[in-house]
Coordinates of C-alpha atoms in Angstrom, one line a residue:
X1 CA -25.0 13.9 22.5
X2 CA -23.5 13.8 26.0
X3 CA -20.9 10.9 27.0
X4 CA -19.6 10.7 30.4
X5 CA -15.8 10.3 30.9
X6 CA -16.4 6.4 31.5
X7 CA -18.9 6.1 28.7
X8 CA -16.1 7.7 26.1
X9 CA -13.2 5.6 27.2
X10 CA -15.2 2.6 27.0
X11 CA -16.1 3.5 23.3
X12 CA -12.3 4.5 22.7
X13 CA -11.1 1.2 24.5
X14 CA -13.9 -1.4 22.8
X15 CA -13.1 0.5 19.4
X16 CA -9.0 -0.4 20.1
X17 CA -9.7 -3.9 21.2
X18 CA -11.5 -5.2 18.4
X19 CA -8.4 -3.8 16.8
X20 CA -5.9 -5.5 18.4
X21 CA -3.1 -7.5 17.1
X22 CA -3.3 -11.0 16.9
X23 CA -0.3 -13.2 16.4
X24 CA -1.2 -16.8 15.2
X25 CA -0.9 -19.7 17.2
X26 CA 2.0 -21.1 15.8
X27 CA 3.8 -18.2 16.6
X28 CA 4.0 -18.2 20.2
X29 CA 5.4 -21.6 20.1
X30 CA 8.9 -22.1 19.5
X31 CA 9.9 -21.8 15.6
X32 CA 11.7 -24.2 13.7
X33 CA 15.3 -23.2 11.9
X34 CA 12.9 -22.4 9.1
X35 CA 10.8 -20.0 10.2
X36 CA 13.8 -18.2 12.2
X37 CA 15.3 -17.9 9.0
X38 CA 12.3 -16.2 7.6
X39 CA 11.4 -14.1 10.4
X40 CA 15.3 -12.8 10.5
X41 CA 14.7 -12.1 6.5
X42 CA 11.5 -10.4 6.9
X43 CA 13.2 -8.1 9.9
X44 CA 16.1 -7.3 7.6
X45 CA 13.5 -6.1 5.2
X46 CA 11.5 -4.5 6.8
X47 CA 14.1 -2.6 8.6
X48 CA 15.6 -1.7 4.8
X49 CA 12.7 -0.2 4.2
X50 CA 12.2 -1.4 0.5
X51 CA 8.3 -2.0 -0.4
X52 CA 9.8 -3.7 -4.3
X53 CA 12.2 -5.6 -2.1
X54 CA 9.7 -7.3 -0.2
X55 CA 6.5 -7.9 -3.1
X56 CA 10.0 -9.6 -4.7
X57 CA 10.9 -11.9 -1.8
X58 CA 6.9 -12.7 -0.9
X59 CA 6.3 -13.5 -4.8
X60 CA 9.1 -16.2 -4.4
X61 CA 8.5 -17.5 -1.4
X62 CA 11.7 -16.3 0.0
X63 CA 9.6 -15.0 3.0
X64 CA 5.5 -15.3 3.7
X65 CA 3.2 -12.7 4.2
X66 CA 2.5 -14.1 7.4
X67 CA 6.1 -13.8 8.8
X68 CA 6.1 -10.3 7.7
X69 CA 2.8 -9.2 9.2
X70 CA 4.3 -10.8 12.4
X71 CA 7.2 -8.8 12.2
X72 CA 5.3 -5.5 11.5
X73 CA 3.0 -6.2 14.6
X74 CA 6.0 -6.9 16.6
X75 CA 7.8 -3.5 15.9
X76 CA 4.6 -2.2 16.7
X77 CA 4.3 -3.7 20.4
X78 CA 8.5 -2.7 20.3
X79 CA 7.9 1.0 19.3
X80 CA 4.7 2.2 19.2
X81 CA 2.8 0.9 22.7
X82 CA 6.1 0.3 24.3
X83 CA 9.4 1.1 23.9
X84 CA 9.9 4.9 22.5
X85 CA 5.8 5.1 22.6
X86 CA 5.5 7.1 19.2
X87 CA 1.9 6.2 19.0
X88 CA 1.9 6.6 14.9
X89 CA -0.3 3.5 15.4
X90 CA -4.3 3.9 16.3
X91 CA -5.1 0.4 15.8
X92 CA -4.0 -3.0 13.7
X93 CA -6.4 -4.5 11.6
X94 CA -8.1 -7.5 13.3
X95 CA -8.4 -10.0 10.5
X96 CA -4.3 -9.0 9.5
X97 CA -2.7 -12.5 10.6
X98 CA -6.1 -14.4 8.6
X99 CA -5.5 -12.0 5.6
X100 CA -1.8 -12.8 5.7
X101 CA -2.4 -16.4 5.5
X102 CA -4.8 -16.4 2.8
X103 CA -2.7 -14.3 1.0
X104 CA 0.5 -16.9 1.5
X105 CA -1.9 -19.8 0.1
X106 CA -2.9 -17.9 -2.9
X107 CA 0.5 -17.0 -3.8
X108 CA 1.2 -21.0 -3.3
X109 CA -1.7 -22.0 -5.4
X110 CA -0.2 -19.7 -8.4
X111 CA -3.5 -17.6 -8.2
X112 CA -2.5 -14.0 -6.8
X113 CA -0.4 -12.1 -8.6
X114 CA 0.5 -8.0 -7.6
X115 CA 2.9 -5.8 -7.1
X116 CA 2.9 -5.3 -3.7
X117 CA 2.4 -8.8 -3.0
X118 CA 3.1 -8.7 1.4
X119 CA 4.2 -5.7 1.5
X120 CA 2.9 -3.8 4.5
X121 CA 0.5 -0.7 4.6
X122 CA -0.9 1.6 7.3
X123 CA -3.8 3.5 6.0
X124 CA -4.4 7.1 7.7
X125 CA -7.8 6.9 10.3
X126 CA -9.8 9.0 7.8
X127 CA -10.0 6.3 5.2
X128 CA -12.1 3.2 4.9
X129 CA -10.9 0.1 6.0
X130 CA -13.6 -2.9 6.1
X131 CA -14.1 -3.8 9.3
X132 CA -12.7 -1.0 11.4
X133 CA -13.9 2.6 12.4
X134 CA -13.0 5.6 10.6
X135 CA -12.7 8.2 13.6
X136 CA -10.2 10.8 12.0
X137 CA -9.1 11.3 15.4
X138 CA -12.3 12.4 17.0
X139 CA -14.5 10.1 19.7
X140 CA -17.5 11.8 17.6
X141 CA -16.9 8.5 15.2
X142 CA -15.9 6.4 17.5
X143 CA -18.6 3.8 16.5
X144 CA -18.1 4.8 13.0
X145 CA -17.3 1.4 11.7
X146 CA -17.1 1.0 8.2
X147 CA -18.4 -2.9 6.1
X148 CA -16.6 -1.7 3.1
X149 CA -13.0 -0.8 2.1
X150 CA -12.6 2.8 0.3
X151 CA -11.5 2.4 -3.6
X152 CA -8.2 3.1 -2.8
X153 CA -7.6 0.3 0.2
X154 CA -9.5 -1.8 -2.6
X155 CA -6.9 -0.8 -5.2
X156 CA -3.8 -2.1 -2.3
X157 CA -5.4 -5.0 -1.3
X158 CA -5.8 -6.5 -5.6
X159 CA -2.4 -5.7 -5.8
X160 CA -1.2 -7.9 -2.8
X161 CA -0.4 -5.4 -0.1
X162 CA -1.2 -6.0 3.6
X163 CA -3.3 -3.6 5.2
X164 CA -1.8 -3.3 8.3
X165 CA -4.1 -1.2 10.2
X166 CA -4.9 2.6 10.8
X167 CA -2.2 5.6 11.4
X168 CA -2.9 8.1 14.3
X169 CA -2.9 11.8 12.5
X170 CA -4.1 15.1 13.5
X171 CA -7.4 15.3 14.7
X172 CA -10.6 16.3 11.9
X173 CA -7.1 16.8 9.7
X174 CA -6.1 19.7 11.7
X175 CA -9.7 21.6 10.8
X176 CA -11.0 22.3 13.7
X177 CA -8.9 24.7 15.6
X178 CA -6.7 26.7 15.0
X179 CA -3.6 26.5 17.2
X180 CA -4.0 22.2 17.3
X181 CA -1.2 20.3 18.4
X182 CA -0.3 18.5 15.0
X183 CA -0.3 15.1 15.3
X184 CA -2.5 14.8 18.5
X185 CA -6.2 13.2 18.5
X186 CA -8.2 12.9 21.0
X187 CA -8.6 8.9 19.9
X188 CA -4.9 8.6 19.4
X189 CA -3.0 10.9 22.2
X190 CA 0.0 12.6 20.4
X191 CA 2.1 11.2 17.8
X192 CA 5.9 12.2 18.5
X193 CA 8.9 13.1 15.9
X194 CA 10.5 10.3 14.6
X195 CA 13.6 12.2 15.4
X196 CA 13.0 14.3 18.6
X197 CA 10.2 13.7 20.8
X198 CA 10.0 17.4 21.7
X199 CA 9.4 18.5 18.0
X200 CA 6.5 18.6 16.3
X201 CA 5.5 15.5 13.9
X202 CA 4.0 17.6 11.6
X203 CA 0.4 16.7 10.2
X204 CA -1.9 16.0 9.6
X205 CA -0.7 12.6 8.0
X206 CA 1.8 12.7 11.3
X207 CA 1.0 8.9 11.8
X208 CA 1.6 8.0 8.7
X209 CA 4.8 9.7 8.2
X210 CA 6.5 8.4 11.9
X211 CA 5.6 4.8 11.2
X212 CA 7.1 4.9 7.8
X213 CA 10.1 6.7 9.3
X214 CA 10.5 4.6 12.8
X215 CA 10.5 1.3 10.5
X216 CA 7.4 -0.2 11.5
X217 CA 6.1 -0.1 7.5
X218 CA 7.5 0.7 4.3
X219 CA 4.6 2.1 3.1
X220 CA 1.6 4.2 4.6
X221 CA -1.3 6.1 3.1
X222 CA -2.3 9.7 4.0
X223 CA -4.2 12.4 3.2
X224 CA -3.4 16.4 2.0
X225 CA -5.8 19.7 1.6
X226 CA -2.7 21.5 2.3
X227 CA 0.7 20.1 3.3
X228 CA -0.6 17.5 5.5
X229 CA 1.9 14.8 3.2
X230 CA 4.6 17.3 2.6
X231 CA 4.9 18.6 5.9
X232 CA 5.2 15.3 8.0
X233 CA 7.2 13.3 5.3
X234 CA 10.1 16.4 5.5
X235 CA 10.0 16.6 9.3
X236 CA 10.7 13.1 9.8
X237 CA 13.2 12.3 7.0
X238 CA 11.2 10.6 4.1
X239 CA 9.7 10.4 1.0
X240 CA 5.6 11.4 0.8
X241 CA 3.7 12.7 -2.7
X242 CA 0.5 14.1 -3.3
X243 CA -0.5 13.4 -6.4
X244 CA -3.0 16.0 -8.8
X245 CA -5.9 16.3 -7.1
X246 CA -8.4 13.8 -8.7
X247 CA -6.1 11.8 -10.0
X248 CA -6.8 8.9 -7.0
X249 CA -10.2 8.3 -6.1
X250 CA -11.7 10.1 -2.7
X251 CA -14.5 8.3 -1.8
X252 CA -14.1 6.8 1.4
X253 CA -12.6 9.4 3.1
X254 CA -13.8 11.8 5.5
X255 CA -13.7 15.0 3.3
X256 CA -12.1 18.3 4.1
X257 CA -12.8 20.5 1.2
X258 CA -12.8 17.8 -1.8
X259 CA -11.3 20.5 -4.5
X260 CA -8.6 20.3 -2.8
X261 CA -8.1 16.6 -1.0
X262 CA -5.7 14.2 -2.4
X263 CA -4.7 10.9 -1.5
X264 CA -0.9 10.3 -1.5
X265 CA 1.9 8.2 -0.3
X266 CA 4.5 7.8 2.0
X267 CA 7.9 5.8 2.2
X268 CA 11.3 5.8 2.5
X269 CA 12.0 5.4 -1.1
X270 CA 10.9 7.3 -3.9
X271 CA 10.6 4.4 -6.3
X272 CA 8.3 3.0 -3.8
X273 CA 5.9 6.3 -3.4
X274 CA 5.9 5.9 -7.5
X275 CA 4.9 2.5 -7.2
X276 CA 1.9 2.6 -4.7
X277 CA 0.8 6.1 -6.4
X278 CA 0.7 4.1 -9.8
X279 CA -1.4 1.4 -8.0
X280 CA -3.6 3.2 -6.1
X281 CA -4.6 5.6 -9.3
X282 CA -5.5 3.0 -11.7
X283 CA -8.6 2.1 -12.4
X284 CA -8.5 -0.4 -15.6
X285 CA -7.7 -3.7 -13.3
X286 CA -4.2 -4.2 -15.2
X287 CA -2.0 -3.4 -12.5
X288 CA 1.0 -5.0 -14.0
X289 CA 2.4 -2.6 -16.6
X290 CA 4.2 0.2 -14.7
X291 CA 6.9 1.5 -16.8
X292 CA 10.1 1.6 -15.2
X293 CA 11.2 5.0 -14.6
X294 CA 13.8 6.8 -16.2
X295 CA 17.1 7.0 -15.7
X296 CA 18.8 9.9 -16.8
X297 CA 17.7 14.0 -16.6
X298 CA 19.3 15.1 -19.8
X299 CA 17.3 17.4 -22.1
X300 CA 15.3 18.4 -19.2
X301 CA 14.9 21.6 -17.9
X302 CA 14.4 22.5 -14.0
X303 CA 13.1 25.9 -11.9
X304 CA 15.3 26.4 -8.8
X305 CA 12.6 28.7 -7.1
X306 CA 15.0 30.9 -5.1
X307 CA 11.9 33.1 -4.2
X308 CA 11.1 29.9 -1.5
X309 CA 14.3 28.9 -0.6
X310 CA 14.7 31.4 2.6
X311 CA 17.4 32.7 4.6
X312 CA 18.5 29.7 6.2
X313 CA 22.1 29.1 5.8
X314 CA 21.9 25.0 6.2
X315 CA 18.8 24.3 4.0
X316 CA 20.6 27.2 1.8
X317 CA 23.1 24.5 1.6
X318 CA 21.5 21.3 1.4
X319 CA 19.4 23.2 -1.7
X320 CA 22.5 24.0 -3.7
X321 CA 23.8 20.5 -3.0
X322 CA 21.0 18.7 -4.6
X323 CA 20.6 21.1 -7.7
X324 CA 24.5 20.2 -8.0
X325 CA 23.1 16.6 -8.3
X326 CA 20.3 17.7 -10.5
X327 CA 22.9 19.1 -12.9
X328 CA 25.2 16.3 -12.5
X329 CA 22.2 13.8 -13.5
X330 CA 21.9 15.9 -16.7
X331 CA 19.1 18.3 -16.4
X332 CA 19.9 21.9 -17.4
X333 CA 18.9 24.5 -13.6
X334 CA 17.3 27.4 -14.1
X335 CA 17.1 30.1 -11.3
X336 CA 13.8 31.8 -10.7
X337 CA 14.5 34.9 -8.3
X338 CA 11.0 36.8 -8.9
X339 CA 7.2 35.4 -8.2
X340 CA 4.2 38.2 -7.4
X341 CA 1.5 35.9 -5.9
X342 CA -2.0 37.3 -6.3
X343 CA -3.2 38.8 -2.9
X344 CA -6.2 35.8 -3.2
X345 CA -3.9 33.3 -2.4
X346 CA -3.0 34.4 1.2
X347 CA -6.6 35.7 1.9
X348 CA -9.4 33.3 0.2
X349 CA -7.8 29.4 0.6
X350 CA -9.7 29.3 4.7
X351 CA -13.0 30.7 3.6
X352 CA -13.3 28.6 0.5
X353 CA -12.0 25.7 2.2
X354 CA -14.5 26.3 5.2
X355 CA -17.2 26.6 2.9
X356 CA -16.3 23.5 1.3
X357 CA -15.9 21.9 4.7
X358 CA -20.0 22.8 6.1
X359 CA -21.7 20.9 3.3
X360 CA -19.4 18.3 2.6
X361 CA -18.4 16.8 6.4
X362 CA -22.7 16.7 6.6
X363 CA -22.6 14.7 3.8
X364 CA -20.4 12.4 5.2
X365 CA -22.0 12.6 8.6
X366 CA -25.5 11.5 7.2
X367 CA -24.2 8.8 5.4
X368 CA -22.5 7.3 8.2
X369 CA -25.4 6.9 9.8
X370 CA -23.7 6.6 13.5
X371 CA -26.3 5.6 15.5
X372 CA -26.8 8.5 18.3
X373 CA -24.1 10.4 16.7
X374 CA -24.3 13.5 15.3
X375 CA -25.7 14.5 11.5
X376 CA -24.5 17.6 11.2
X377 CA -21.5 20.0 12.0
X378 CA -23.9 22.0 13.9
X379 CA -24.3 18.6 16.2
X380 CA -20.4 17.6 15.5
X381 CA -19.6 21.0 17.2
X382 CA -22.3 20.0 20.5
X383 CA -20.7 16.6 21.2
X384 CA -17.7 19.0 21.2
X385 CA -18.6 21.1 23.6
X386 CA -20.7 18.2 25.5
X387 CA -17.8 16.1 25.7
X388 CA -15.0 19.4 25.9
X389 CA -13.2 17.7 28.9
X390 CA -11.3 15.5 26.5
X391 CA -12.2 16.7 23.2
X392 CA -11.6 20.5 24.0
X393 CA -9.0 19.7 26.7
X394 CA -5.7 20.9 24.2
X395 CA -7.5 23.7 21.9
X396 CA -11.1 24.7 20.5
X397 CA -13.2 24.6 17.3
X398 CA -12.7 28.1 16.1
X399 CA -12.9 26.4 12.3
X400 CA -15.6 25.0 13.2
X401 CA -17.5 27.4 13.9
X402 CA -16.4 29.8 11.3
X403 CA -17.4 26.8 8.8
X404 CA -20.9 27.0 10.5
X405 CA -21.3 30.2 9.2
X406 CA -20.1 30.1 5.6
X407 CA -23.0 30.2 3.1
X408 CA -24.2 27.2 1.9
X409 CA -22.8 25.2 -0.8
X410 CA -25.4 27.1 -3.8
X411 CA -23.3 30.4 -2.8
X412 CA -22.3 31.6 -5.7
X413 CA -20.5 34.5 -4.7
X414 CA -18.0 31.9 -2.6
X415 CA -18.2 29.7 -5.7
X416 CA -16.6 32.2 -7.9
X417 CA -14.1 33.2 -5.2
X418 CA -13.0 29.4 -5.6
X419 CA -12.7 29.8 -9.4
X420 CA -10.8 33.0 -8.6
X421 CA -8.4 31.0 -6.1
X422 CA -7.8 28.4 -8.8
X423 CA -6.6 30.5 -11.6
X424 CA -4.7 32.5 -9.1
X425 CA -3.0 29.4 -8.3
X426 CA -2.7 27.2 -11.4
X427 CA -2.8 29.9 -14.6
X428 CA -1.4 32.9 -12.9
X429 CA 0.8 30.8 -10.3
X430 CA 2.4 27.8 -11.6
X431 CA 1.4 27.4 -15.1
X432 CA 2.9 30.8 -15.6
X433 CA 6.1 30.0 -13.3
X434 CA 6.4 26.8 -16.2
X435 CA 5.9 28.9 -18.8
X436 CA 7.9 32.1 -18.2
X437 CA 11.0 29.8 -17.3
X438 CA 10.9 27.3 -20.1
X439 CA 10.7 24.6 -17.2
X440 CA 9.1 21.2 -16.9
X441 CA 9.0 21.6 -13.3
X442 CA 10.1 23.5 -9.9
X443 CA 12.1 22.4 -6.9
X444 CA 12.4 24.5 -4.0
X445 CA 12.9 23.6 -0.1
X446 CA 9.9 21.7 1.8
X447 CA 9.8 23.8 4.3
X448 CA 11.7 25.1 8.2
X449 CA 12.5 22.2 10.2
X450 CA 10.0 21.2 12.5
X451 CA 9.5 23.5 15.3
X452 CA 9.2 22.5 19.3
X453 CA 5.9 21.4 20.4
X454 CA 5.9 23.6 23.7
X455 CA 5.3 27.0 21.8
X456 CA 7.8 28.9 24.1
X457 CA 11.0 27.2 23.1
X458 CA 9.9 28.6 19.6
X459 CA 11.5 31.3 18.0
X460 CA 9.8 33.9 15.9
X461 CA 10.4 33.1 12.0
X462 CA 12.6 36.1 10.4
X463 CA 13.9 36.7 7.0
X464 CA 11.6 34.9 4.0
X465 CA 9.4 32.1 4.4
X466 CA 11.2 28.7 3.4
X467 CA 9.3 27.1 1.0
X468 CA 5.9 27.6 -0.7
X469 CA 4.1 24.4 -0.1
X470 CA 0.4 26.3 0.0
X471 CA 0.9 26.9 -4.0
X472 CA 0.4 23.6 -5.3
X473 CA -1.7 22.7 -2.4
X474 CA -4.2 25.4 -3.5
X475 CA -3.7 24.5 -7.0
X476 CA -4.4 20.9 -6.5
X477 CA -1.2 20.1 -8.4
X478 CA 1.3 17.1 -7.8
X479 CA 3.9 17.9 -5.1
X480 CA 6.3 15.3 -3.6
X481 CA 9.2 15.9 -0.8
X482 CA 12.5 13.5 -0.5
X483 CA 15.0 13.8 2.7
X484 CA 17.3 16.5 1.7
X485 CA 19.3 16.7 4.5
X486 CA 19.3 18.3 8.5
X487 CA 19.4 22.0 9.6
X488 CA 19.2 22.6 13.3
X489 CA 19.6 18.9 14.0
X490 CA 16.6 18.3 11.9
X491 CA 15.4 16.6 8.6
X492 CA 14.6 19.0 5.6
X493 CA 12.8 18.2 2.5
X494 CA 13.4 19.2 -1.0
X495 CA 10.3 19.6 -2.7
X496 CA 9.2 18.9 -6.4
X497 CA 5.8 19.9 -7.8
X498 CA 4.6 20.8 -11.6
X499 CA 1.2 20.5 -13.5
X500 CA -0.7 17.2 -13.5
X501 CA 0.4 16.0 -17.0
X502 CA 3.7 16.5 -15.6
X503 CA 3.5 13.9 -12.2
X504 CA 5.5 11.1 -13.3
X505 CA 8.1 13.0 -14.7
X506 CA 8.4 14.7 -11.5
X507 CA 7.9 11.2 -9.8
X508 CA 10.8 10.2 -11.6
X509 CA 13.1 13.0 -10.9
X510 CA 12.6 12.1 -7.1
X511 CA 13.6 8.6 -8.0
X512 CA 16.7 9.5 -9.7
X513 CA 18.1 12.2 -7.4
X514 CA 16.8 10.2 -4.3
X515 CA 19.2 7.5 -5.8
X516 CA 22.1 9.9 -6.8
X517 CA 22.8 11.5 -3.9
X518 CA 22.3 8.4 -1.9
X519 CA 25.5 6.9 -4.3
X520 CA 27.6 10.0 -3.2
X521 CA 26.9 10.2 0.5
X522 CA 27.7 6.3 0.3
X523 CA 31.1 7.4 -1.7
X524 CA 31.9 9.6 0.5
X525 CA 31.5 7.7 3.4
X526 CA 33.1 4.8 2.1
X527 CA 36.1 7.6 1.2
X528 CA 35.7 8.7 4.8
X529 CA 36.1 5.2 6.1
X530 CA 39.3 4.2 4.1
X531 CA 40.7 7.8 4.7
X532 CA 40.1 7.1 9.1
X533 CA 41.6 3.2 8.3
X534 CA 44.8 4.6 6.6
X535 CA 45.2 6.7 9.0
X536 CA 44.8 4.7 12.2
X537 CA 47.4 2.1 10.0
X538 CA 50.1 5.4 10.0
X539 CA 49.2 5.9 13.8
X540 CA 49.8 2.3 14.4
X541 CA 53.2 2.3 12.2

């Protein structure tokens, strides 16, 4: 199906203005002392950054859901369409100031309870949201406009969050082609660093991540297949997990290769990530009893995978920094120097993934049922090439097309190289890397700091790869990333992952070393502040 240029921006404009945000009447006019107060509350959280800290201050009445979904859509206009222009943002959801309100006269009325009652959410744009399109970046679904909300918005909105809308993120989740800019959609333009502009955001959860990290929500939703959480939570300084694959429900998401898709979490805080992780994979309705996590690491033993940590001398250092902390929180640090990865793992993941990819994204097509829109990858990859002036204006659909010609999904030859793949990864990879060590579970860097988005002001790697991101990804184990410092001016992640029985132990880790070395960099700056006052006092003297 054809589109001329006019015809496509119209689709693209229409689909963005019945997602535009709409402030309530009363809000244009002036406020009353009240409301300021609550508005300068809901900023102050908001810019804290603290998902628990606002469910706590909607339940009470402190501030309303509505002030704070005014405040989100204001940081919005602020950041994303004006301002710095980050475009993490694709579009707001157009009954958010009418959900807000009903949600502020429930809480009144004693009959909503949650807990992330007001809190703010941004859901990536290849996830169901009633009442807005799922495009995942492509004009292809444009008009793909969804009546009912996937099982995980569901699982947000019973607990009291506030969906605020959908995050931009690398288009078909960076599976189309294979030098794609991460972060860029043809729907959404291109998502910038949180950081620096000229770097790359990461993807393909690159929305997701720079809203979180430019304050605009405490929380957002993404997707993985491999790294698209880990990546863009490191290179923008936050806090994103994927959880064990199956562990939180899929449907309702376009679908890369569903062995391996996850939906995760992002935020600034790991006690948050725990908490929408814990929401968003329950199924029994009792959303209430989330055991605190724990406090304390002793008895418990920890891999330091040297084999990932690389050659870099400042992650090198940030690294043995936080195992310092893991140690000082009480776990006992074991180093693992040695991993022999089977050959599998480097050569099978694409054409399993691929395989994966040509039967399931027809599923999905069919059932959308986009009126004129294509059925089939076969057809996705025609509107490609019939629309390629913007679609196929930054790079091709090599994946694509390699998908097209991967068996279909009765292949049993392919299926058995996926059964291959997964023992390679989880018995022979990780379970063994567990076992060997005596640990419960295996920290190692996230990964390089994000490279430039112009290709030439790249240099080429050398020395060991940093991090090994692509094992539990092609497990489908639990993997999480926390800020763990900057190397070339840059955030760097520390990543955590184990097997799935293991995930909130791991979950909890986070939360306590996210919490420890925040105490010591606020001890040492508070040292640092005393140390500068005394001595401007001797200067003065």
């Amino acid at each position: 199906m054809q589109l001329g240029k006019k015809t496509l921006l119209a689709v693209l404009a229409g689909a963005i203005a019945a997602c535009a945000p709409t402030l309530s009447e009363d809000s244009q006019q002036s406020p009353t002392n009240f409301e300021r107060s609550m508005a300068t509350s809901a900023a102050e959280l908001l810019a804290d950054g603290s998902a628990i800290a606002i469910a706590r201050s909607v339940s009470t009445g402190e501030i309303s859901a509505e002030a704070m979904a005014t405040q989100v859509v204001r940081r919005i206009q602020e950041l994303d369409r004006s301002g710095p222009s980050y475009r993490a943002v694709l579009a707001i959801n157009p009954n958010l100031m009418a959900e807000a309100r009903l949600l502020d006269e429930q809480i009144k009325a004693g009959s909503k309870t949650g807990l992330l009652l007001g809190v703010p959410v941004l859901i990536k744009d290849n996830i169901d949201v009633r009442g807005m399109p799922t495009t995942a970046g492509s004009l292809a679904l444009a008009r793909n406009m969804r009546i009912e909300d996937s099982p995980v918005v569901a699982r947000l909105r019973a607990a009291g969050a506030l969906i605020i809308g959908k995050a931009n993120m690398s288009e078909w989740a960076n599976f189309r082609g294979r030098r794609a800019p991460a972060g860029w959609s043809a729907v959404g333009g291109q998502t910038l660093n949180a950081i620096d502009e000229e770097r790359s955001p990461c993807g393909s959860s690159s929305g997701s991540a720079v809203a979180v990290a430019t304050g605009i929500v405490p929380i957002a939703i993404g997707t993985e297949t491999n790294g698209s959480i880990i990546c863009p939570a490191a290179a923008n300084g936050v806090v994103g997990a994927k959880p064990a694959v199956g562990s939180v429900p899929t449907e309702g998401v376009v679908p890369l290769a569903p062995s391996f898709d996850a939906v995760g979490a992002i935020g600034r805080r790991a006690s948050d990530v725990r908490l929408v992780l814990a929401v968003i994979g329950d199924d029994s309705g009792d959303q209430l009893n989330v055991p605190p996590p724990r406090a304390r690491l002793e008895g418990l033993r920890i891999g330091a995978f040297r084999w990932a940590e690389g050659d870099d001398v400042e992650i090198s250092s940030n690294f043995n920094r936080f195992l310092e902390a893991l140690k000082a929180a009480g776990a006992s640090m074991v180093e693992i120097e040695e991993f022999d990865p089977s050959p599998n793992l480097w050569r099978d993941g694409m054409p399993v993934m691929e395989w994966e990819f040509k039967s399931s994204i027809t599923s999905y097509l069919e059932g959308a049922r986009l009126s004129g829109g294509p059925k089939t990858l076969a057809e996705l990859i025609e509107f490609n090439l019939a629309n390629a002036d913007i679609e196929l204006s930054i790079f091709g659909q090599e994946i694509f097309l390699s998908a097209l010609e991967r068996p279909d999904a009765s292949d049993r030859e392919t299926a058995a190289m996926r059964d291959a793949l997964f023992k390679a990864a989880r018995e022979d990879g990780i379970d063994a890397l567990l076992s060997s060590n005596s640990v419960e579970l295996i920290v190692m860097p996230s990964g390089p700091p994000p490279r430039f988005r112009d290709p030439e002001r790249n240099q080429r790697p050398r020395g060991r790869p940093i991090g090994a991101g692509w094992l539990p990804s092609l497990a489908g184990y639990p993997h999480m990333t926390i800020p763990m410092g900057m190397a070339d001016g840059m955030p760097v992640g520390l990543s955590l992952f184990t097997a799935p029985a293991s995930q909130d132990q791991m979950l909890d880790v986070g939360i306590v070393l996210q919490r420890n070395i925040n105490t010591a960099q606020a001890q040492n700056n508070a040292l640092k502040a005393d140390r500068s006052e005394r001595a401007e006092i001797e200067i003065r003297e």
